[in-house]
C-alpha cells in the first residue's frame, strides 16, 4: 500500500530496499497506532498520493499524543534513509516511552478528532541539526515532482535529476523504454477526409469494425454542462502518454477550455480532468488522465492505466525523437494490459501548425533533423497497430475536438465489447 512505501521507492522502482525502508514503514504504523485510523484515509491510494508523499506530505500528529512519540515516528519519515533511527533505537525509545504513552492514551477522548493531512514541510526546525534535517527532507526530491505545462519545454537529465529548460524546443535526452516488441498484426488506420487514408492493412481488433461504421465527420459531439447531463452516463477513462514536451497537457487543456492558453506555471506531473460530452445522443463522462513522460515516473504511470478505455500516444511534429519513442510507449502499454484487455490506441501528432514553419525547419536543420512528415507518422501508426492516426495543433486550435471525438468513439466501442465479454463469462445456475 502506497502510504507505507518510502518516498525513494515510490520515486524510483529500482531503488534497493534496505532496513531503513522498513523504518519508514514502521513510522507510519506508529502514527496509525496513535490515531486508530489508516493513513490518508480521506485520499485514494493512487499516483496523486504517491507524488504528494514524494514531495514531503505526511500525516498530522494526533492531539494528545506525547511529543516524544511524535518526534520518534517523524524521524522515521525522513526522506534521507541515512538519518532515520535504527530499529534498536526505535525499540529503546518505545521502551522508555512506555509509561508516558500509556498515561497519555488513557487521556485521549474516545471520539477522535478529524484527521487532516498536512502539506509538505510539516517539521519545524529548532536546532542547527534539525534545520539541516529539515532542508534535506524538503529538498531531496523536489526536482522531480513537477513538469512544465508548456508544449515547448525541454527536459534534460543530469545525475538522475530533471532540469527544465524553457528556452529550447528540443529535449537533449529522451525516454527509450526497453521491452519486447509489439508483434500483433497491424490494424487499419482510419482517417478523416482532411487527412490521407491508408486501408492497405486489415484489423484484428474488434473495436475497429465498430469505428468503421461510425460517421467520422458527425457533428453530434459536443461538451455539455454538468447541470444539463442526465444522472446515468457512460463513464470512460482516456489516458494520454508520450515524451515530455510533446503537448499532452496543452492538448487536454485546450479541449477543456476551447482555446489555447499560454501556461506560466509548472504543474504536478499527474493530473486528472473531467469533461462531460454528448456523442450521437449518448452522454459520456470523460475522465482525462494526463501523465508525465520522464523515465522516473514509469512505476507511477502504471497506476494510471487501470480501467482505461482508450489510450492516446502523442508525439510532436517538430520533435522527431518523440516519434522514435512511440514504439517504446506501445511496449509499455502492452506490458500493462493483458492482450485481450488492451484498450484501443490512437497515435496523435501534435504541433501540426509547425509543419510549414520556416523557423522550426531551420532550427531542426541545425541538429541535422527534419519535421516529421504525415507519411512517417502514418507508418508508425501502422507499426503499433493504432486504430487511428490524427494530427492536431493546440496553439492553432486545429483538430482538437476531432481527436477527442474519435477517442470517445473508440472508448465506447471498447466498453461495449468489455461488457459483452463479462456477460459471456458469467455462469448461470438454474
GROMACS .gro file of C-alpha atoms in nm:
model
  430
    1UNK     CA    1   0.000   0.000   0.000
    2UNK     CA    2   0.131   0.341  -0.103
    3UNK     CA    3   0.133   0.516   0.240
    4UNK     CA    4   0.371   0.253   0.381
    5UNK     CA    5   0.624   0.271   0.099
    6UNK     CA    6   0.916   0.507   0.149
    7UNK     CA    7   0.937   0.805  -0.089
    8UNK     CA    8   1.259   0.697  -0.261
    9UNK     CA    9   1.100   0.366  -0.357
   10UNK     CA   10   0.789   0.541  -0.490
   11UNK     CA   11   1.010   0.773  -0.691
   12UNK     CA   12   1.241   0.506  -0.830
   13UNK     CA   13   1.126   0.142  -0.866
   14UNK     CA   14   1.490   0.034  -0.894
   15UNK     CA   15   1.575   0.176  -0.553
   16UNK     CA   16   1.716  -0.104  -0.338
   17UNK     CA   17   1.503  -0.199  -0.038
   18UNK     CA   18   1.701  -0.188   0.285
   19UNK     CA   19   1.650  -0.180   0.661
   20UNK     CA   20   1.592   0.194   0.655
   21UNK     CA   21   1.299   0.130   0.419
   22UNK     CA   22   1.130  -0.075   0.690
   23UNK     CA   23   1.192   0.202   0.941
   24UNK     CA   24   0.988   0.441   0.726
   25UNK     CA   25   0.702   0.188   0.715
   26UNK     CA   26   0.731   0.140   1.091
   27UNK     CA   27   0.693   0.515   1.138
   28UNK     CA   28   0.362   0.502   0.950
   29UNK     CA   29   0.249   0.214   1.171
   30UNK     CA   30   0.341   0.411   1.484
   31UNK     CA   31   0.129   0.702   1.363
   32UNK     CA   32  -0.154   0.459   1.284
   33UNK     CA   33  -0.141   0.319   1.638
   34UNK     CA   34  -0.171   0.667   1.786
   35UNK     CA   35  -0.460   0.764   1.558
   36UNK     CA   36  -0.662   0.447   1.533
   37UNK     CA   37  -0.709   0.522   1.163
   38UNK     CA   38  -0.547   0.408   0.842
   39UNK     CA   39  -0.309   0.666   0.694
   40UNK     CA   40  -0.454   0.917   0.447
   41UNK     CA   41  -0.799   0.769   0.497
   42UNK     CA   42  -0.961   1.052   0.301
   43UNK     CA   43  -0.739   1.004  -0.004
   44UNK     CA   44  -0.733   0.749  -0.284
   45UNK     CA   45  -0.423   0.530  -0.285
   46UNK     CA   46  -0.317   0.636  -0.633
   47UNK     CA   47  -0.041   0.814  -0.822
   48UNK     CA   48  -0.151   1.155  -0.697
   49UNK     CA   49  -0.100   1.048  -0.336
   50UNK     CA   50   0.236   0.890  -0.423
   51UNK     CA   51   0.354   1.215  -0.582
   52UNK     CA   52   0.245   1.409  -0.272
   53UNK     CA   53   0.434   1.171  -0.042
   54UNK     CA   54   0.745   1.203  -0.258
   55UNK     CA   55   0.704   1.578  -0.222
   56UNK     CA   56   0.702   1.558   0.158
   57UNK     CA   57   0.337   1.501   0.252
   58UNK     CA   58   0.299   1.332   0.592
   59UNK     CA   59   0.012   1.268   0.831
   60UNK     CA   60  -0.075   1.519   1.104
   61UNK     CA   61   0.011   1.425   1.465
   62UNK     CA   62  -0.296   1.342   1.672
   63UNK     CA   63  -0.386   1.580   1.955
   64UNK     CA   64  -0.288   1.436   2.291
   65UNK     CA   65  -0.006   1.220   2.158
   66UNK     CA   66   0.315   1.258   2.363
   67UNK     CA   67   0.563   1.485   2.187
   68UNK     CA   68   0.841   1.228   2.232
   69UNK     CA   69   0.630   0.969   2.047
   70UNK     CA   70   0.552   1.215   1.766
   71UNK     CA   71   0.921   1.302   1.733
   72UNK     CA   72   1.007   0.932   1.710
   73UNK     CA   73   0.780   0.847   1.416
   74UNK     CA   74   0.860   1.173   1.238
   75UNK     CA   75   1.229   1.080   1.248
   76UNK     CA   76   1.133   0.751   1.082
   77UNK     CA   77   0.983   0.957   0.797
   78UNK     CA   78   1.299   1.144   0.699
   79UNK     CA   79   1.348   1.138   0.321
   80UNK     CA   80   1.717   1.063   0.371
   81UNK     CA   81   1.730   0.699   0.490
   82UNK     CA   82   2.078   0.753   0.633
   83UNK     CA   83   1.948   0.970   0.917
   84UNK     CA   84   1.648   0.757   1.013
   85UNK     CA   85   1.681   0.584   1.351
   86UNK     CA   86   1.778   0.217   1.362
   87UNK     CA   87   1.533  -0.048   1.479
   88UNK     CA   88   1.730  -0.076   1.804
   89UNK     CA   89   1.690   0.297   1.866
   90UNK     CA   90   1.317   0.278   1.793
   91UNK     CA   91   1.277  -0.018   2.030
   92UNK     CA   92   1.469   0.153   2.309
   93UNK     CA   93   1.273   0.475   2.261
   94UNK     CA   94   0.943   0.290   2.281
   95UNK     CA   95   1.057   0.115   2.597
   96UNK     CA   96   1.148   0.444   2.763
   97UNK     CA   97   0.819   0.599   2.650
   98UNK     CA   98   0.606   0.308   2.769
   99UNK     CA   99   0.475   0.474   3.084
  100UNK     CA  100   0.424   0.812   2.919
  101UNK     CA  101   0.236   0.660   2.625
  102UNK     CA  102   0.008   0.453   2.846
  103UNK     CA  103  -0.086   0.754   3.056
  104UNK     CA  104  -0.141   0.972   2.753
  105UNK     CA  105  -0.357   0.719   2.572
  106UNK     CA  106  -0.586   0.699   2.874
  107UNK     CA  107  -0.643   1.073   2.846
  108UNK     CA  108  -0.732   1.075   2.477
  109UNK     CA  109  -1.104   1.119   2.411
  110UNK     CA  110  -1.296   0.827   2.274
  111UNK     CA  111  -1.409   1.035   1.977
  112UNK     CA  112  -1.103   1.108   1.770
  113UNK     CA  113  -1.065   1.449   1.606
  114UNK     CA  114  -1.094   1.487   1.232
  115UNK     CA  115  -0.768   1.378   1.076
  116UNK     CA  116  -0.625   1.612   0.818
  117UNK     CA  117  -0.312   1.570   0.619
  118UNK     CA  118  -0.051   1.840   0.627
  119UNK     CA  119   0.122   2.000   0.335
  120UNK     CA  120   0.492   1.937   0.277
  121UNK     CA  121   0.737   2.082   0.528
  122UNK     CA  122   0.545   1.974   0.842
  123UNK     CA  123   0.851   1.963   1.068
  124UNK     CA  124   0.959   2.280   1.242
  125UNK     CA  125   1.336   2.321   1.275
  126UNK     CA  126   1.482   2.412   1.612
  127UNK     CA  127   1.848   2.326   1.645
  128UNK     CA  128   2.103   2.353   1.365
  129UNK     CA  129   2.093   1.976   1.328
  130UNK     CA  130   1.715   1.987   1.290
  131UNK     CA  131   1.747   2.266   1.037
  132UNK     CA  132   1.983   2.054   0.827
  133UNK     CA  133   1.743   1.763   0.850
  134UNK     CA  134   1.454   1.993   0.758
  135UNK     CA  135   1.635   2.111   0.447
  136UNK     CA  136   1.720   1.755   0.347
  137UNK     CA  137   1.361   1.638   0.395
  138UNK     CA  138   1.210   1.911   0.184
  139UNK     CA  139   1.462   1.944  -0.098
  140UNK     CA  140   1.584   1.593  -0.161
  141UNK     CA  141   1.321   1.514  -0.424
  142UNK     CA  142   1.174   1.849  -0.524
  143UNK     CA  143   1.345   1.848  -0.863
  144UNK     CA  144   1.145   1.551  -0.985
  145UNK     CA  145   0.795   1.645  -0.882
  146UNK     CA  146   0.682   1.895  -1.142
  147UNK     CA  147   0.687   1.914  -1.515
  148UNK     CA  148   0.617   2.219  -1.731
  149UNK     CA  149   0.272   2.275  -1.872
  150UNK     CA  150   0.407   2.432  -2.190
  151UNK     CA  151   0.438   2.241  -2.513
  152UNK     CA  152   0.774   2.398  -2.597
  153UNK     CA  153   0.959   2.295  -2.283
  154UNK     CA  154   1.255   2.060  -2.285
  155UNK     CA  155   1.388   1.845  -2.006
  156UNK     CA  156   1.736   1.714  -1.952
  157UNK     CA  157   1.868   1.451  -1.713
  158UNK     CA  158   2.184   1.530  -1.520
  159UNK     CA  159   2.282   1.289  -1.244
  160UNK     CA  160   1.927   1.147  -1.248
  161UNK     CA  161   1.778   1.492  -1.195
  162UNK     CA  162   1.537   1.656  -1.436
  163UNK     CA  163   1.645   2.004  -1.538
  164UNK     CA  164   1.381   2.214  -1.712
  165UNK     CA  165   1.486   2.438  -1.999
  166UNK     CA  166   1.212   2.670  -2.124
  167UNK     CA  167   1.426   2.828  -2.394
  168UNK     CA  168   1.460   2.521  -2.615
  169UNK     CA  169   1.205   2.326  -2.815
  170UNK     CA  170   1.407   2.005  -2.816
  171UNK     CA  171   1.489   1.754  -2.542
  172UNK     CA  172   1.852   1.658  -2.518
  173UNK     CA  173   1.771   1.326  -2.363
  174UNK     CA  174   1.460   1.126  -2.436
  175UNK     CA  175   1.278   0.833  -2.292
  176UNK     CA  176   1.361   0.499  -2.451
  177UNK     CA  177   1.168   0.221  -2.276
  178UNK     CA  178   1.302  -0.128  -2.332
  179UNK     CA  179   1.070  -0.426  -2.352
  180UNK     CA  180   0.957  -0.687  -2.601
  181UNK     CA  181   0.846  -0.560  -2.939
  182UNK     CA  182   0.474  -0.540  -3.005
  183UNK     CA  183   0.414  -0.808  -3.268
  184UNK     CA  184   0.036  -0.809  -3.314
  185UNK     CA  185  -0.062  -0.782  -3.685
  186UNK     CA  186  -0.118  -0.422  -3.798
  187UNK     CA  187  -0.459  -0.261  -3.769
  188UNK     CA  188  -0.624  -0.047  -4.030
  189UNK     CA  189  -0.557   0.318  -3.958
  190UNK     CA  190  -0.868   0.530  -4.003
  191UNK     CA  191  -0.860   0.896  -4.102
  192UNK     CA  192  -1.099   1.179  -4.173
  193UNK     CA  193  -1.139   1.340  -4.512
  194UNK     CA  194  -0.892   1.614  -4.419
  195UNK     CA  195  -0.614   1.358  -4.385
  196UNK     CA  196  -0.482   1.089  -4.616
  197UNK     CA  197  -0.624   0.740  -4.580
  198UNK     CA  198  -0.447   0.406  -4.574
  199UNK     CA  199  -0.657   0.090  -4.597
  200UNK     CA  200  -0.385  -0.144  -4.710
  201UNK     CA  201  -0.389  -0.337  -4.386
  202UNK     CA  202  -0.666  -0.524  -4.210
  203UNK     CA  203  -0.779  -0.520  -3.850
  204UNK     CA  204  -0.792  -0.791  -3.590
  205UNK     CA  205  -0.904  -0.554  -3.314
  206UNK     CA  206  -1.285  -0.584  -3.275
  207UNK     CA  207  -1.331  -0.212  -3.197
  208UNK     CA  208  -1.203  -0.125  -3.543
  209UNK     CA  209  -1.511  -0.261  -3.717
  210UNK     CA  210  -1.738  -0.063  -3.487
  211UNK     CA  211  -1.542   0.257  -3.551
  212UNK     CA  212  -1.551   0.197  -3.927
  213UNK     CA  213  -1.931   0.205  -3.915
  214UNK     CA  214  -1.939   0.545  -3.745
  215UNK     CA  215  -1.981   0.875  -3.926
  216UNK     CA  216  -1.633   1.016  -3.866
  217UNK     CA  217  -1.747   1.365  -3.961
  218UNK     CA  218  -2.051   1.357  -3.729
  219UNK     CA  219  -2.125   1.698  -3.575
  220UNK     CA  220  -2.301   1.536  -3.279
  221UNK     CA  221  -2.005   1.557  -3.044
  222UNK     CA  222  -2.039   1.844  -2.801
  223UNK     CA  223  -1.932   1.925  -2.447
  224UNK     CA  224  -2.220   1.974  -2.207
  225UNK     CA  225  -2.260   2.141  -1.870
  226UNK     CA  226  -2.295   1.940  -1.553
  227UNK     CA  227  -2.644   2.080  -1.494
  228UNK     CA  228  -2.774   1.951  -1.828
  229UNK     CA  229  -2.637   1.599  -1.809
  230UNK     CA  230  -2.855   1.302  -1.707
  231UNK     CA  231  -2.793   1.111  -1.387
  232UNK     CA  232  -2.677   0.794  -1.564
  233UNK     CA  233  -2.386   0.839  -1.804
  234UNK     CA  234  -2.125   0.623  -1.968
  235UNK     CA  235  -1.804   0.670  -1.769
  236UNK     CA  236  -1.494   0.639  -1.987
  237UNK     CA  237  -1.128   0.683  -1.900
  238UNK     CA  238  -0.882   0.828  -2.151
  239UNK     CA  239  -0.508   0.815  -2.077
  240UNK     CA  240  -0.259   1.038  -2.259
  241UNK     CA  241   0.107   0.930  -2.280
  242UNK     CA  242   0.416   1.039  -2.469
  243UNK     CA  243   0.754   1.201  -2.422
  244UNK     CA  244   0.791   1.521  -2.228
  245UNK     CA  245   0.737   1.845  -2.423
  246UNK     CA  246   0.509   1.693  -2.688
  247UNK     CA  247   0.200   1.882  -2.571
  248UNK     CA  248   0.000   1.635  -2.362
  249UNK     CA  249  -0.117   1.891  -2.107
  250UNK     CA  250  -0.177   2.153  -2.376
  251UNK     CA  251  -0.399   1.913  -2.572
  252UNK     CA  252  -0.620   1.837  -2.273
  253UNK     CA  253  -0.629   2.197  -2.153
  254UNK     CA  254  -0.721   2.330  -2.498
  255UNK     CA  255  -1.003   2.078  -2.531
  256UNK     CA  256  -1.141   2.164  -2.186
  257UNK     CA  257  -1.126   2.541  -2.233
  258UNK     CA  258  -1.194   2.568  -2.609
  259UNK     CA  259  -0.883   2.779  -2.653
  260UNK     CA  260  -0.506   2.755  -2.626
  261UNK     CA  261  -0.364   2.917  -2.314
  262UNK     CA  262  -0.001   3.004  -2.260
  263UNK     CA  263   0.075   2.843  -1.924
  264UNK     CA  264   0.309   3.032  -1.695
  265UNK     CA  265   0.326   2.791  -1.403
  266UNK     CA  266   0.455   2.440  -1.357
  267UNK     CA  267   0.202   2.177  -1.260
  268UNK     CA  268   0.212   1.842  -1.083
  269UNK     CA  269   0.317   1.559  -1.307
  270UNK     CA  270  -0.007   1.359  -1.283
  271UNK     CA  271  -0.339   1.532  -1.337
  272UNK     CA  272  -0.696   1.410  -1.384
  273UNK     CA  273  -0.965   1.617  -1.552
  274UNK     CA  274  -1.334   1.554  -1.614
  275UNK     CA  275  -1.535   1.659  -1.918
  276UNK     CA  276  -1.898   1.576  -1.995
  277UNK     CA  277  -1.982   1.522  -2.362
  278UNK     CA  278  -2.273   1.413  -2.575
  279UNK     CA  279  -2.198   1.195  -2.875
  280UNK     CA  280  -2.468   1.060  -3.107
  281UNK     CA  281  -2.726   1.117  -2.834
  282UNK     CA  282  -2.524   0.935  -2.568
  283UNK     CA  283  -2.399   1.117  -2.260
  284UNK     CA  284  -2.044   1.037  -2.154
  285UNK     CA  285  -1.837   1.133  -1.853
  286UNK     CA  286  -1.481   1.155  -1.985
  287UNK     CA  287  -1.201   1.111  -1.734
  288UNK     CA  288  -0.885   1.255  -1.889
  289UNK     CA  289  -0.561   1.131  -1.733
  290UNK     CA  290  -0.251   1.341  -1.805
  291UNK     CA  291   0.080   1.163  -1.741
  292UNK     CA  292   0.447   1.270  -1.738
  293UNK     CA  293   0.688   1.127  -1.991
  294UNK     CA  294   1.004   1.107  -1.783
  295UNK     CA  295   1.157   0.765  -1.712
  296UNK     CA  296   1.146   0.825  -1.337
  297UNK     CA  297   0.766   0.817  -1.345
  298UNK     CA  298   0.734   0.477  -1.515
  299UNK     CA  299   0.626   0.299  -1.198
  300UNK     CA  300   0.365   0.561  -1.112
  301UNK     CA  301   0.230   0.565  -1.467
  302UNK     CA  302   0.126   0.204  -1.421
  303UNK     CA  303  -0.139   0.323  -1.176
  304UNK     CA  304  -0.287   0.548  -1.443
  305UNK     CA  305  -0.358   0.261  -1.683
  306UNK     CA  306  -0.608   0.088  -1.454
  307UNK     CA  307  -0.956   0.070  -1.612
  308UNK     CA  308  -0.851   0.272  -1.918
  309UNK     CA  309  -1.089   0.257  -2.216
  310UNK     CA  310  -0.861   0.428  -2.468
  311UNK     CA  311  -0.500   0.549  -2.481
  312UNK     CA  312  -0.353   0.835  -2.682
  313UNK     CA  313   0.018   0.822  -2.767
  314UNK     CA  314   0.143   1.169  -2.856
  315UNK     CA  315   0.449   1.282  -3.048
  316UNK     CA  316   0.537   1.631  -3.173
  317UNK     CA  317   0.585   1.719  -3.539
  318UNK     CA  318   0.890   1.932  -3.453
  319UNK     CA  319   1.039   1.667  -3.224
  320UNK     CA  320   1.144   1.365  -3.438
  321UNK     CA  321   1.290   1.182  -3.139
  322UNK     CA  322   0.943   1.169  -2.983
  323UNK     CA  323   0.820   0.973  -3.286
  324UNK     CA  324   1.109   0.729  -3.240
  325UNK     CA  325   0.983   0.670  -2.884
  326UNK     CA  326   0.631   0.573  -2.990
  327UNK     CA  327   0.707   0.201  -3.019
  328UNK     CA  328   0.855   0.214  -2.671
  329UNK     CA  329   0.533   0.367  -2.541
  330UNK     CA  330   0.338   0.092  -2.714
  331UNK     CA  331   0.561  -0.162  -2.540
  332UNK     CA  332   0.480  -0.001  -2.206
  333UNK     CA  333   0.106  -0.017  -2.273
  334UNK     CA  334   0.132  -0.373  -2.395
  335UNK     CA  335   0.319  -0.467  -2.077
  336UNK     CA  336   0.050  -0.322  -1.852
  337UNK     CA  337  -0.251  -0.491  -2.012
  338UNK     CA  338  -0.336  -0.849  -2.092
  339UNK     CA  339  -0.362  -0.892  -2.468
  340UNK     CA  340  -0.741  -0.922  -2.462
  341UNK     CA  341  -0.775  -0.621  -2.231
  342UNK     CA  342  -0.552  -0.379  -2.424
  343UNK     CA  343  -0.767  -0.071  -2.499
  344UNK     CA  344  -0.764   0.090  -2.843
  345UNK     CA  345  -0.466   0.317  -2.910
  346UNK     CA  346  -0.470   0.636  -3.115
  347UNK     CA  347  -0.148   0.794  -3.239
  348UNK     CA  348  -0.162   1.173  -3.234
  349UNK     CA  349   0.086   1.409  -3.397
  350UNK     CA  350   0.086   1.746  -3.218
  351UNK     CA  351   0.208   2.093  -3.318
  352UNK     CA  352   0.084   2.043  -3.674
  353UNK     CA  353   0.086   2.421  -3.717
  354UNK     CA  354   0.466   2.397  -3.741
  355UNK     CA  355   0.456   2.171  -4.048
  356UNK     CA  356   0.543   2.466  -4.273
  357UNK     CA  357   0.703   2.694  -4.014
  358UNK     CA  358   1.034   2.826  -4.152
  359UNK     CA  359   1.192   2.890  -3.812
  360UNK     CA  360   1.107   2.538  -3.691
  361UNK     CA  361   1.255   2.392  -4.009
  362UNK     CA  362   1.573   2.595  -3.968
  363UNK     CA  363   1.613   2.501  -3.601
  364UNK     CA  364   1.594   2.132  -3.684
  365UNK     CA  365   1.843   2.175  -3.968
  366UNK     CA  366   2.100   2.288  -3.712
  367UNK     CA  367   2.086   1.944  -3.548
  368UNK     CA  368   2.051   1.758  -3.880
  369UNK     CA  369   1.685   1.671  -3.835
  370UNK     CA  370   1.363   1.750  -4.022
  371UNK     CA  371   1.000   1.793  -3.928
  372UNK     CA  372   0.804   1.469  -3.911
  373UNK     CA  373   0.602   1.413  -4.228
  374UNK     CA  374   0.247   1.282  -4.239
  375UNK     CA  375   0.370   0.963  -4.408
  376UNK     CA  376   0.623   0.900  -4.129
  377UNK     CA  377   0.355   0.932  -3.864
  378UNK     CA  378   0.121   0.708  -4.059
  379UNK     CA  379   0.389   0.441  -4.096
  380UNK     CA  380   0.449   0.430  -3.720
  381UNK     CA  381   0.073   0.418  -3.658
  382UNK     CA  382   0.057   0.103  -3.869
  383UNK     CA  383   0.357  -0.044  -3.690
  384UNK     CA  384   0.197  -0.012  -3.347
  385UNK     CA  385  -0.148  -0.115  -3.474
  386UNK     CA  386  -0.312   0.214  -3.381
  387UNK     CA  387  -0.683   0.227  -3.459
  388UNK     CA  388  -0.640   0.582  -3.578
  389UNK     CA  389  -0.377   0.840  -3.669
  390UNK     CA  390  -0.458   1.210  -3.638
  391UNK     CA  391  -0.264   1.534  -3.639
  392UNK     CA  392  -0.364   1.845  -3.447
  393UNK     CA  393  -0.245   2.179  -3.312
  394UNK     CA  394  -0.338   2.311  -2.970
  395UNK     CA  395  -0.194   2.654  -3.046
  396UNK     CA  396  -0.391   2.691  -3.370
  397UNK     CA  397  -0.690   2.502  -3.224
  398UNK     CA  398  -0.699   2.264  -3.518
  399UNK     CA  399  -0.820   1.905  -3.496
  400UNK     CA  400  -0.863   1.915  -3.117
  401UNK     CA  401  -1.232   1.818  -3.099
  402UNK     CA  402  -1.179   1.553  -3.365
  403UNK     CA  403  -0.908   1.387  -3.153
  404UNK     CA  404  -1.140   1.355  -2.855
  405UNK     CA  405  -1.442   1.262  -3.065
  406UNK     CA  406  -1.259   0.969  -3.222
  407UNK     CA  407  -1.106   0.874  -2.887
  408UNK     CA  408  -1.454   0.872  -2.732
  409UNK     CA  409  -1.593   0.657  -3.015
  410UNK     CA  410  -1.311   0.407  -2.973
  411UNK     CA  411  -1.361   0.403  -2.596
  412UNK     CA  412  -1.736   0.344  -2.629
  413UNK     CA  413  -1.675   0.055  -2.869
  414UNK     CA  414  -1.419  -0.097  -2.634
  415UNK     CA  415  -1.654  -0.053  -2.337
  416UNK     CA  416  -1.934  -0.237  -2.520
  417UNK     CA  417  -1.701  -0.523  -2.605
  418UNK     CA  418  -1.585  -0.549  -2.244
  419UNK     CA  419  -1.945  -0.568  -2.123
  420UNK     CA  420  -2.024  -0.846  -2.372
  421UNK     CA  421  -1.720  -1.042  -2.257
  422UNK     CA  422  -1.823  -1.009  -1.894
  423UNK     CA  423  -2.175  -1.128  -1.973
  424UNK     CA  424  -2.043  -1.429  -2.164
  425UNK     CA  425  -1.814  -1.513  -1.874
  426UNK     CA  426  -2.096  -1.537  -1.619
  427UNK     CA  427  -2.222  -1.878  -1.508
  428UNK     CA  428  -2.599  -1.907  -1.460
  429UNK     CA  429  -2.729  -2.188  -1.237
  430UNK     CA  430  -3.091  -2.287  -1.297
   0.00000   0.00000   0.00000
